[in-house]
Amino acid sequence: ILNVEQSPQSLHVQEGDSTNFTCSFPSSNFYALHWYRWETAKSPEALFVMTLNGDEKKKGRISATLNTKEGYSYLYIKGSQPEDSATYLCAFGGGTSYGKLTFGQGTILTVHP
Amino acid sequence: NAGVTQTPKFQVLKTGQSMTLQCAQDMNHEYMSWYRQDPGMGLRLIHYSVGAGITDQGEVPNGYNVSRSTTEDFPLRLLSAAPSQTSVYFCASRKTSVAYNEQFFGPGTRLTVL
């Protein structure tokens, strides 16, 4: 079983704060790293799919970086808004399971007005 | 496109009952999968399919069956429901089995087994 860890488990920030969280994954046999945003009572929605070491992706105020050699990815949110409150999931594709995605437990972000 | 659809949204079963969770996608995706989501556990893969007629087990397959007779549909069968199967079930699809394809999720089915 592949080990995909996310930290912190939860985070409370004030509106306007910038924040970041981490996804750690195996550094060997890497194929892809997915980030999802998951709002309560909805389904996970893809934010980014990252494939190359050094990749940086951006969507509005959210960005992500990838380091496959050391096995981590950071997700950044600039100027957090209450509507950013959600669980952020990462999923690792690789190892011996070519197509399967292994999910981390998620980081629960709460942005207070 | 409707994307990935799941029915029912909610279901309550008694221990020992069987039922089928339906999943369909209209994006002509080859790869489909079922996950269950439990508190503190993240999403765990139950079964997956890389194309019509081909299925395989994921991380937690016991107590579940799947089949894939068409590209569009990937039903999940609970053979004899147990309280341990109380969970939220998500179906997902992506274009092919390669891990770098974007994956799309259905709205989920919340199942309670009494």
PDB file of C-alpha atoms in Angstrom, chain A residues 23-109:
ATOM      1  CA  CYS A  23       1.256  16.365   0.053  1.00  0.00           C
ATOM      2  CA  SER A  24       4.027  13.768   0.504  1.00  0.00           C
ATOM      3  CA  PHE A  25       4.243  10.711  -1.738  1.00  0.00           C
ATOM      4  CA  PRO A  26       6.735   8.016  -2.772  1.00  0.00           C
ATOM      5  CA  SER A  27       9.625   9.457  -4.757  1.00  0.00           C
ATOM      6  CA  SER A  28      10.049   6.401  -6.990  1.00  0.00           C
ATOM      7  CA  ASN A  29       7.985   5.323 -10.034  1.00  0.00           C
ATOM      8  CA  PHE A  30       6.138   8.625 -10.247  1.00  0.00           C
ATOM      9  CA  TYR A  31       3.536   9.172 -12.976  1.00  0.00           C
ATOM     10  CA  ALA A  32       1.252  11.967 -11.791  1.00  0.00           C
ATOM     11  CA  LEU A  33       0.053  13.971  -8.814  1.00  0.00           C
ATOM     12  CA  HIS A  34      -3.533  15.226  -8.696  1.00  0.00           C
ATOM     13  CA  TRP A  35      -4.985  17.968  -6.507  1.00  0.00           C
ATOM     14  CA  TYR A  36      -8.719  18.123  -5.850  1.00  0.00           C
ATOM     15  CA  ARG A  37     -10.972  20.569  -4.070  1.00  0.00           C
ATOM     16  CA  TRP A  38     -13.855  18.945  -2.235  1.00  0.00           C
ATOM     17  CA  GLU A  39     -16.689  21.014  -0.832  1.00  0.00           C
ATOM     18  CA  THR A  40     -19.090  19.544   1.719  1.00  0.00           C
ATOM     19  CA  ALA A  41     -21.974  17.610   0.136  1.00  0.00           C
ATOM     20  CA  LYS A  42     -20.376  17.846  -3.311  1.00  0.00           C
ATOM     21  CA  SER A  43     -18.011  15.645  -5.300  1.00  0.00           C
ATOM     22  CA  PRO A  44     -14.260  16.216  -5.554  1.00  0.00           C
ATOM     23  CA  GLU A  45     -13.358  18.617  -8.340  1.00  0.00           C
ATOM     24  CA  ALA A  46      -9.998  18.456 -10.085  1.00  0.00           C
ATOM     25  CA  LEU A  47      -7.724  21.461  -9.585  1.00  0.00           C
ATOM     26  CA  PHE A  48      -4.447  20.312 -11.128  1.00  0.00           C
ATOM     27  CA  VAL A  49      -2.767  17.277 -12.626  1.00  0.00           C
ATOM     28  CA  MET A  50       1.003  17.545 -12.358  1.00  0.00           C
ATOM     29  CA  THR A  51       3.429  15.278 -14.121  1.00  0.00           C
ATOM     30  CA  LEU A  52       6.920  16.823 -14.340  1.00  0.00           C
ATOM     31  CA  ASN A  53       9.427  17.552 -11.622  1.00  0.00           C
ATOM     32  CA  GLY A  54       9.464  21.299 -11.058  1.00  0.00           C
ATOM     33  CA  ASP A  55       5.940  21.735 -12.464  1.00  0.00           C
ATOM     34  CA  GLU A  56       4.101  24.815 -11.262  1.00  0.00           C
ATOM     35  CA  LYS A  57       0.397  25.217 -11.979  1.00  0.00           C
ATOM     36  CA  LYS A  58      -1.902  28.131 -11.244  1.00  0.00           C
ATOM     37  CA  LYS A  59      -5.653  28.681 -11.291  1.00  0.00           C
ATOM     38  CA  GLY A  60      -6.723  32.083 -10.020  1.00  0.00           C
ATOM     39  CA  ARG A  61      -5.461  32.448  -6.434  1.00  0.00           C
ATOM     40  CA  ILE A  62      -4.534  28.777  -6.139  1.00  0.00           C
ATOM     41  CA  SER A  63      -1.191  27.415  -7.254  1.00  0.00           C
ATOM     42  CA  ALA A  64       0.770  24.208  -6.812  1.00  0.00           C
ATOM     43  CA  THR A  65       4.348  23.054  -7.110  1.00  0.00           C
ATOM     44  CA  LEU A  66       5.807  19.599  -7.551  1.00  0.00           C
ATOM     45  CA  ASN A  67       9.072  17.977  -6.469  1.00  0.00           C
ATOM     46  CA  THR A  68       9.121  14.356  -7.625  1.00  0.00           C
ATOM     47  CA  LYS A  69      12.717  13.723  -6.556  1.00  0.00           C
ATOM     48  CA  GLU A  70      11.950  14.345  -2.894  1.00  0.00           C
ATOM     49  CA  GLY A  71       8.298  13.296  -3.104  1.00  0.00           C
ATOM     50  CA  TYR A  72       6.257  16.341  -2.190  1.00  0.00           C
ATOM     51  CA  SER A  73       3.846  18.883  -3.625  1.00  0.00           C
ATOM     52  CA  TYR A  74       2.689  22.168  -2.127  1.00  0.00           C
ATOM     53  CA  LEU A  75      -0.688  23.796  -2.676  1.00  0.00           C
ATOM     54  CA  TYR A  76      -0.838  27.556  -2.074  1.00  0.00           C
ATOM     55  CA  ILE A  77      -3.878  29.774  -1.694  1.00  0.00           C
ATOM     56  CA  LYS A  78      -3.244  33.498  -1.869  1.00  0.00           C
ATOM     57  CA  GLY A  79      -5.635  35.849  -0.077  1.00  0.00           C
ATOM     58  CA  SER A  80      -7.997  33.154   1.216  1.00  0.00           C
ATOM     59  CA  GLN A  81     -11.724  33.774   0.928  1.00  0.00           C
ATOM     60  CA  PRO A  82     -14.569  32.063   2.831  1.00  0.00           C
ATOM     61  CA  GLU A  83     -15.556  30.289  -0.400  1.00  0.00           C
ATOM     62  CA  ASP A  84     -12.146  28.584  -0.377  1.00  0.00           C
ATOM     63  CA  SER A  85     -13.294  26.581   2.650  1.00  0.00           C
ATOM     64  CA  ALA A  86     -13.160  22.949   1.558  1.00  0.00           C
ATOM     65  CA  THR A  87     -11.149  19.763   1.871  1.00  0.00           C
ATOM     66  CA  TYR A  88      -8.132  19.677  -0.427  1.00  0.00           C
ATOM     67  CA  LEU A  89      -7.111  16.213  -1.553  1.00  0.00           C
ATOM     68  CA  CYS A  90      -4.022  15.035  -3.310  1.00  0.00           C
ATOM     69  CA  ALA A  91      -3.745  11.741  -5.183  1.00  0.00           C
ATOM     70  CA  PHE A  92      -0.577   9.981  -6.309  1.00  0.00           C
ATOM     71  CA  GLY A  93      -0.409   7.941  -9.484  1.00  0.00           C
ATOM     72  CA  GLY A  94       2.585   5.660  -9.667  1.00  0.00           C
ATOM     73  CA  GLY A  95       4.438   2.890  -7.922  1.00  0.00           C
ATOM     74  CA  THR A  96       3.648  -0.536  -9.273  1.00  0.00           C
ATOM     75  CA  SER A  97      -0.005   0.388  -9.889  1.00  0.00           C
ATOM     76  CA  TYR A  98       0.262   2.224 -13.168  1.00  0.00           C
ATOM     77  CA  GLY A  99      -3.242   3.609 -13.431  1.00  0.00           C
ATOM     78  CA  LYS A 100      -4.492   3.626  -9.848  1.00  0.00           C
ATOM     79  CA  LEU A 101      -4.602   6.806  -7.812  1.00  0.00           C
ATOM     80  CA  THR A 102      -3.807   6.657  -4.100  1.00  0.00           C
ATOM     81  CA  PHE A 103      -5.421   9.464  -2.136  1.00  0.00           C
ATOM     82  CA  GLY A 104      -4.186  11.296   0.902  1.00  0.00           C
ATOM     83  CA  GLN A 105      -6.560  11.942   3.787  1.00  0.00           C
ATOM     84  CA  GLY A 106      -6.993  15.580   2.852  1.00  0.00           C
ATOM     85  CA  THR A 107      -6.461  18.952   4.470  1.00  0.00           C
ATOM     86  CA  ILE A 108      -9.630  20.632   5.750  1.00  0.00           C
ATOM     87  CA  LEU A 109      -9.402  24.383   5.241  1.00  0.00           C
TER      88      LEU A 109
END
